[in-house]
Amino acid sequence: MLALLQRVRYEEHMSGGKREKLQSVKGMHDILPADMPRWRQFENAFRRIAAVYGYEEIRTPLLEPTDLFVHSIGETTDIVEKEMYTFVDQGEKSLTLRPEGTASCVRAYIEHNISNQEPVSKWFYLGPMYRRERPAKGRYRQFYQAGVEVFGDAGPVIDAEVIALCVQLLSELGVSNVEVLVNSLGSRDGRQSYRDALRAYLEPFRAQLCGDCQRRIDANPLRVLDCKVPNDAKIAQGAPTVLELLGADDRSHFDRVCALLDQLKIRYRVEPRLVRGLDYYTRTLFEVRDLSGELGAQSALLGGGRYDHMVQDLDGPAQPAIGFAMGIERILSAMPASAEPKRSGVFVVCVQPDLAKDALELAQALRKQNIAAGVDLRGSALKKQLARADKNRAQYVVILGPDEIAKGVVQLKNLETQNQEEVPRQKLIEKLQSVK
Ligand code: AMP
């Protein structure tokens, strides 16, 4: 019914006048071919490091039942309260474009009975996420995350290993002006007493807090701690911290994580006010922030932590878990400018338009041998073809003219050294393969 209503509304909107200019949805961006080298640089490094640490890739659907996110992320979080893209489909099911990756991984872990097949699972994922936030630099409505999840290991050693993975990845990508923040939220029972302590602290300030936070005192006082309204943030500064109230087991878990980070020579700062915007975390919580100032308020490059109850809360077995997610766009902004891409491959040019077919034939012969070969088939002037070879960052141009064709040779020019030599056509592939 709702789906029908949505369609009627859309049709009314369309017939109401001129079609709106077609452009991408606000906060959602194209990644153009020119941007891809940096994206690939990130993805290759992430995949390599994930493999080195023993993680396997998982891909889950972009759409999930809305309930999955409501029950895992938490009803009183900003994401569930106001940011999800939710709609009712033709089968009257409420579906949501995934706002993050962890809940989907947990659903898949339970659905495929993975805990019966292996004691510990280490997964990584990469892909787009959707949140209807106010767009700003580093904050989009479709953004990409890369993340890992570990199921079946209660830590604390794995907690330190997961943080070490993040630190190694950022360092290999040249993102060095960063700070690692760690905290512990304690176990779920401990969290309850912390909530009570927070409520007691916040109550006298109730009238001074924003409307959202007045509601949060009752629904979920932890959320007051990450409110961005300046006066609320000031009040939150004076609140008791969760670290002060940690129980003995949680304290020892946290101390061991810190000791392991010291042992691995990872620099970090304990930030007792770090709570992050999702409800499912327990015990270890961490975030890496960019210190360059480039990203303004969106300085959180990645965040993660332990979520020991989520698998069971979503009707799976009792299995502890930890993970993190990083915003790829934010990491790319923090990465140093890349050097001009190295030259590679070949570009075949011909000195007159009627030789374009010979150029294509030669390019095809090279491609069949796995040699990247560009060619301009539009009958452009030689100068234009050479300019295109240069723009394509080809390492060699192969020049074909009537004399060369008659003699069964080609001119081979190295665009790096500008050396040019005549090479018999038969020897060309062998020669290019030897210098590849
Ligand atoms: P979260 O899933 O909220 O824990 O966020 C993990 C990371 O995803 C953040 O540290 C950001 O780098 C990135 N991220 C979250 N929301 C957005 C957004 N709206 N736009 C861009 N990146 C985001």
Coordinates of N, CA, C and O in Angstrom, one line a residue, residues 38-111:
R38 N 43.6 6.7 -7.0 CA 43.7 6.8 -5.5 C 42.8 5.7 -4.8 O 43.1 5.2 -3.8
W39 N 41.6 5.6 -5.3 CA 40.7 4.5 -4.7 C 41.3 3.2 -4.8 O 41.3 2.4 -3.9
R40 N 41.9 2.9 -6.0 CA 42.5 1.6 -6.2 C 43.7 1.4 -5.2 O 44.0 0.4 -4.6
Q41 N 44.5 2.5 -5.1 CA 45.6 2.5 -4.1 C 45.1 2.1 -2.8 O 45.7 1.2 -2.1
F42 N 44.1 2.7 -2.3 CA 43.5 2.4 -1.0 C 43.1 0.9 -0.9 O 43.4 0.2 0.0
E43 N 42.2 0.6 -1.9 CA 41.6 -0.8 -1.9 C 42.7 -1.9 -2.0 O 42.6 -2.9 -1.3
N44 N 43.7 -1.7 -2.8 CA 44.8 -2.7 -2.9 C 45.5 -2.8 -1.6 O 45.7 -3.9 -1.1
A45 N 45.8 -1.7 -0.9 CA 46.5 -1.8 0.4 C 45.6 -2.4 1.4 O 46.1 -3.3 2.2
F46 N 44.3 -2.1 1.4 CA 43.4 -2.6 2.4 C 43.3 -4.1 2.2 O 43.4 -4.9 3.2
R47 N 43.1 -4.6 1.0 CA 42.9 -6.0 0.7 C 44.2 -6.8 1.1 O 44.2 -7.8 1.6
R48 N 45.4 -6.1 0.7 CA 46.6 -6.8 1.0 C 46.8 -7.0 2.5 O 47.1 -8.1 3.0
I49 N 46.6 -5.9 3.3 CA 46.8 -6.0 4.7 C 45.8 -6.9 5.4 O 46.1 -7.7 6.3
A50 N 44.5 -6.8 4.9 CA 43.5 -7.7 5.5 C 44.0 -9.2 5.3 O 43.9 -10.0 6.2
A51 N 44.5 -9.5 4.1 CA 44.9 -10.9 3.8 C 46.1 -11.2 4.7 O 46.2 -12.3 5.3
V52 N 47.0 -10.3 4.9 CA 48.2 -10.5 5.7 C 47.8 -10.9 7.1 O 48.5 -11.7 7.8
Y53 N 46.8 -10.3 7.6 CA 46.3 -10.5 9.0 C 45.3 -11.7 9.1 O 44.7 -12.0 10.1
G54 N 45.0 -12.3 7.9 CA 44.2 -13.5 7.9 C 42.7 -13.3 7.8 O 41.9 -14.1 8.3
Y55 N 42.3 -12.2 7.2 CA 40.9 -11.9 7.0 C 40.4 -12.3 5.6 O 41.1 -12.2 4.6
E56 N 39.2 -12.8 5.6 CA 38.6 -13.2 4.3 C 37.4 -12.2 3.9 O 36.7 -11.7 4.8
E57 N 37.2 -12.0 2.6 CA 36.2 -11.0 2.2 C 34.8 -11.6 2.3 O 34.5 -12.7 2.0
I58 N 33.9 -10.7 2.8 CA 32.4 -11.0 2.7 C 31.7 -9.9 2.0 O 32.1 -8.7 2.1
R59 N 30.7 -10.2 1.2 CA 29.9 -9.2 0.5 C 28.4 -9.5 0.9 O 27.9 -10.6 0.6
T60 N 27.8 -8.5 1.5 CA 26.4 -8.7 1.9 C 25.5 -7.7 1.0 O 26.1 -6.8 0.4
P61 N 24.2 -7.9 1.0 CA 23.3 -7.1 0.2 C 23.3 -5.6 0.7 O 23.5 -5.4 1.9
L62 N 23.0 -4.7 -0.2 CA 22.9 -3.3 0.2 C 21.6 -3.1 1.0 O 21.5 -2.2 1.8
L63 N 20.6 -3.9 0.7 CA 19.3 -3.8 1.3 C 19.1 -4.9 2.4 O 19.5 -6.0 2.1
E64 N 18.6 -4.5 3.5 CA 18.4 -5.5 4.6 C 17.0 -5.1 5.2 O 16.5 -4.0 5.1
P65 N 16.4 -6.1 6.0 CA 15.2 -5.8 6.7 C 15.5 -4.7 7.7 O 16.5 -4.7 8.4
T66 N 14.6 -3.7 7.8 CA 14.8 -2.5 8.6 C 15.1 -3.0 10.1 O 15.9 -2.4 10.8
D67 N 14.4 -4.0 10.5 CA 14.5 -4.5 11.9 C 15.9 -4.8 12.3 O 16.3 -4.6 13.4
L68 N 16.7 -5.3 11.3 CA 18.1 -5.7 11.6 C 18.8 -4.5 12.2 O 19.5 -4.6 13.2
F69 N 18.7 -3.3 11.6 CA 19.4 -2.1 12.1 C 18.8 -1.5 13.3 O 19.5 -1.1 14.2
V70 N 17.5 -1.6 13.4 CA 16.8 -1.1 14.6 C 17.3 -1.9 15.8 O 17.7 -1.3 16.9
H71 N 17.4 -3.2 15.7 CA 17.7 -4.0 16.9 C 19.2 -4.0 17.2 O 19.6 -4.3 18.3
S72 N 20.1 -3.7 16.2 CA 21.5 -3.8 16.5 C 22.1 -2.4 16.8 O 22.7 -2.2 17.8
I73 N 21.8 -1.4 15.9 CA 22.4 -0.1 16.1 C 21.7 0.6 17.3 O 22.4 1.4 18.0
G74 N 20.4 0.4 17.5 CA 19.8 0.9 18.7 C 18.7 2.0 18.2 O 19.0 2.9 17.5
E75 N 17.5 1.9 18.8 CA 16.4 2.7 18.4 C 16.7 4.2 18.7 O 16.1 5.1 18.1
T76 N 17.5 4.5 19.7 CA 17.7 5.9 20.1 C 18.9 6.5 19.6 O 19.4 7.5 20.0
T77 N 19.5 5.9 18.6 CA 20.7 6.5 17.9 C 20.3 7.4 16.8 O 19.2 7.2 16.3
D78 N 21.2 8.3 16.5 CA 20.8 9.3 15.4 C 20.6 8.5 14.1 O 19.7 8.8 13.3
I79 N 21.4 7.4 13.8 CA 21.2 6.7 12.6 C 19.8 6.2 12.5 O 19.1 6.4 11.5
V80 N 19.3 5.5 13.5 CA 18.0 4.8 13.4 C 16.9 5.9 13.5 O 15.9 5.8 12.8
E81 N 17.1 6.9 14.4 CA 16.1 7.9 14.6 C 15.8 8.8 13.3 O 14.7 9.1 13.0
K82 N 17.0 9.1 12.6 CA 16.7 10.1 11.6 C 17.5 9.9 10.3 O 17.3 10.7 9.4
E83 N 18.4 8.9 10.2 CA 19.3 8.9 9.0 C 19.1 7.8 8.1 O 19.7 7.7 7.0
M84 N 18.2 6.8 8.4 CA 18.1 5.7 7.5 C 17.3 5.9 6.3 O 16.2 6.6 6.3
Y85 N 17.7 5.4 5.1 CA 16.8 5.4 3.9 C 16.0 4.1 4.0 O 16.4 3.0 3.7
T86 N 14.7 4.3 4.4 CA 13.8 3.2 4.6 C 12.6 3.3 3.7 O 12.1 4.4 3.5
F87 N 12.2 2.2 3.1 CA 11.0 2.2 2.3 C 10.3 0.9 2.4 O 10.9 -0.1 2.8
V88 N 9.0 0.9 2.0 CA 8.3 -0.3 2.0 C 8.2 -0.8 0.5 O 7.9 0.0 -0.4
D89 N 8.6 -2.0 0.3 CA 8.6 -2.5 -1.1 C 7.3 -3.1 -1.5 O 6.3 -3.1 -0.7
Q90 N 7.2 -3.6 -2.7 CA 5.9 -4.0 -3.3 C 5.3 -5.2 -2.5 O 4.1 -5.4 -2.5
G91 N 6.2 -5.9 -1.7 CA 5.7 -7.0 -0.9 C 5.4 -6.6 0.5 O 5.3 -7.4 1.4
E92 N 5.3 -5.2 0.7 CA 5.0 -4.6 2.0 C 6.0 -4.9 3.0 O 5.7 -5.0 4.2
K93 N 7.2 -5.1 2.6 CA 8.3 -5.3 3.6 C 9.0 -4.0 3.8 O 9.3 -3.3 2.8
S94 N 9.4 -3.7 5.1 CA 10.2 -2.5 5.3 C 11.6 -2.8 5.1 O 12.2 -3.7 5.8
L95 N 12.3 -2.2 4.2 CA 13.7 -2.4 3.8 C 14.5 -1.2 4.1 O 13.9 -0.1 3.9
T96 N 15.7 -1.3 4.4 CA 16.6 -0.2 4.6 C 17.9 -0.4 3.9 O 18.5 -1.5 3.9
L97 N 18.4 0.7 3.2 CA 19.7 0.7 2.6 C 20.7 0.7 3.8 O 20.6 1.6 4.7
R98 N 21.6 -0.2 3.8 CA 22.5 -0.4 5.0 C 23.2 0.9 5.3 O 23.9 1.5 4.5
P99 N 23.1 1.3 6.6 CA 23.8 2.5 7.0 C 25.2 2.2 7.5 O 26.1 3.1 7.8
E100 N 25.5 0.9 7.7 CA 26.9 0.4 8.2 C 27.0 -1.0 7.9 O 26.0 -1.7 7.5
G101 N 28.1 -1.6 8.1 CA 28.4 -3.0 7.7 C 28.3 -4.1 8.8 O 28.1 -5.2 8.5
T102 N 28.4 -3.7 10.0 CA 28.5 -4.7 11.1 C 27.3 -5.5 11.2 O 27.3 -6.8 11.3
A103 N 26.1 -4.9 11.2 CA 24.9 -5.6 11.5 C 24.6 -6.6 10.4 O 24.2 -7.8 10.6
S104 N 25.0 -6.3 9.1 CA 24.8 -7.2 8.0 C 25.7 -8.4 8.2 O 25.4 -9.6 7.9
C105 N 27.0 -8.2 8.6 CA 27.9 -9.3 8.8 C 27.4 -10.2 9.9 O 27.4 -11.4 9.8
V106 N 26.8 -9.6 11.0 CA 26.3 -10.5 12.1 C 25.1 -11.3 11.5 O 25.0 -12.5 11.8
R107 N 24.2 -10.7 10.8 CA 23.1 -11.4 10.2 C 23.6 -12.6 9.4 O 23.1 -13.7 9.5
A108 N 24.6 -12.3 8.5 CA 25.1 -13.4 7.7 C 25.8 -14.5 8.5 O 25.7 -15.7 8.3
Y109 N 26.5 -14.1 9.5 CA 27.2 -15.0 10.4 C 26.2 -16.0 11.1 O 26.4 -17.2 11.2
I110 N 25.1 -15.4 11.5 CA 24.0 -16.2 12.1 C 23.3 -17.1 11.1 O 23.2 -18.3 11.2
E111 N 22.9 -16.4 10.0 CA 22.1 -17.1 9.0 C 22.8 -18.3 8.4 O 22.2 -19.3 8.1

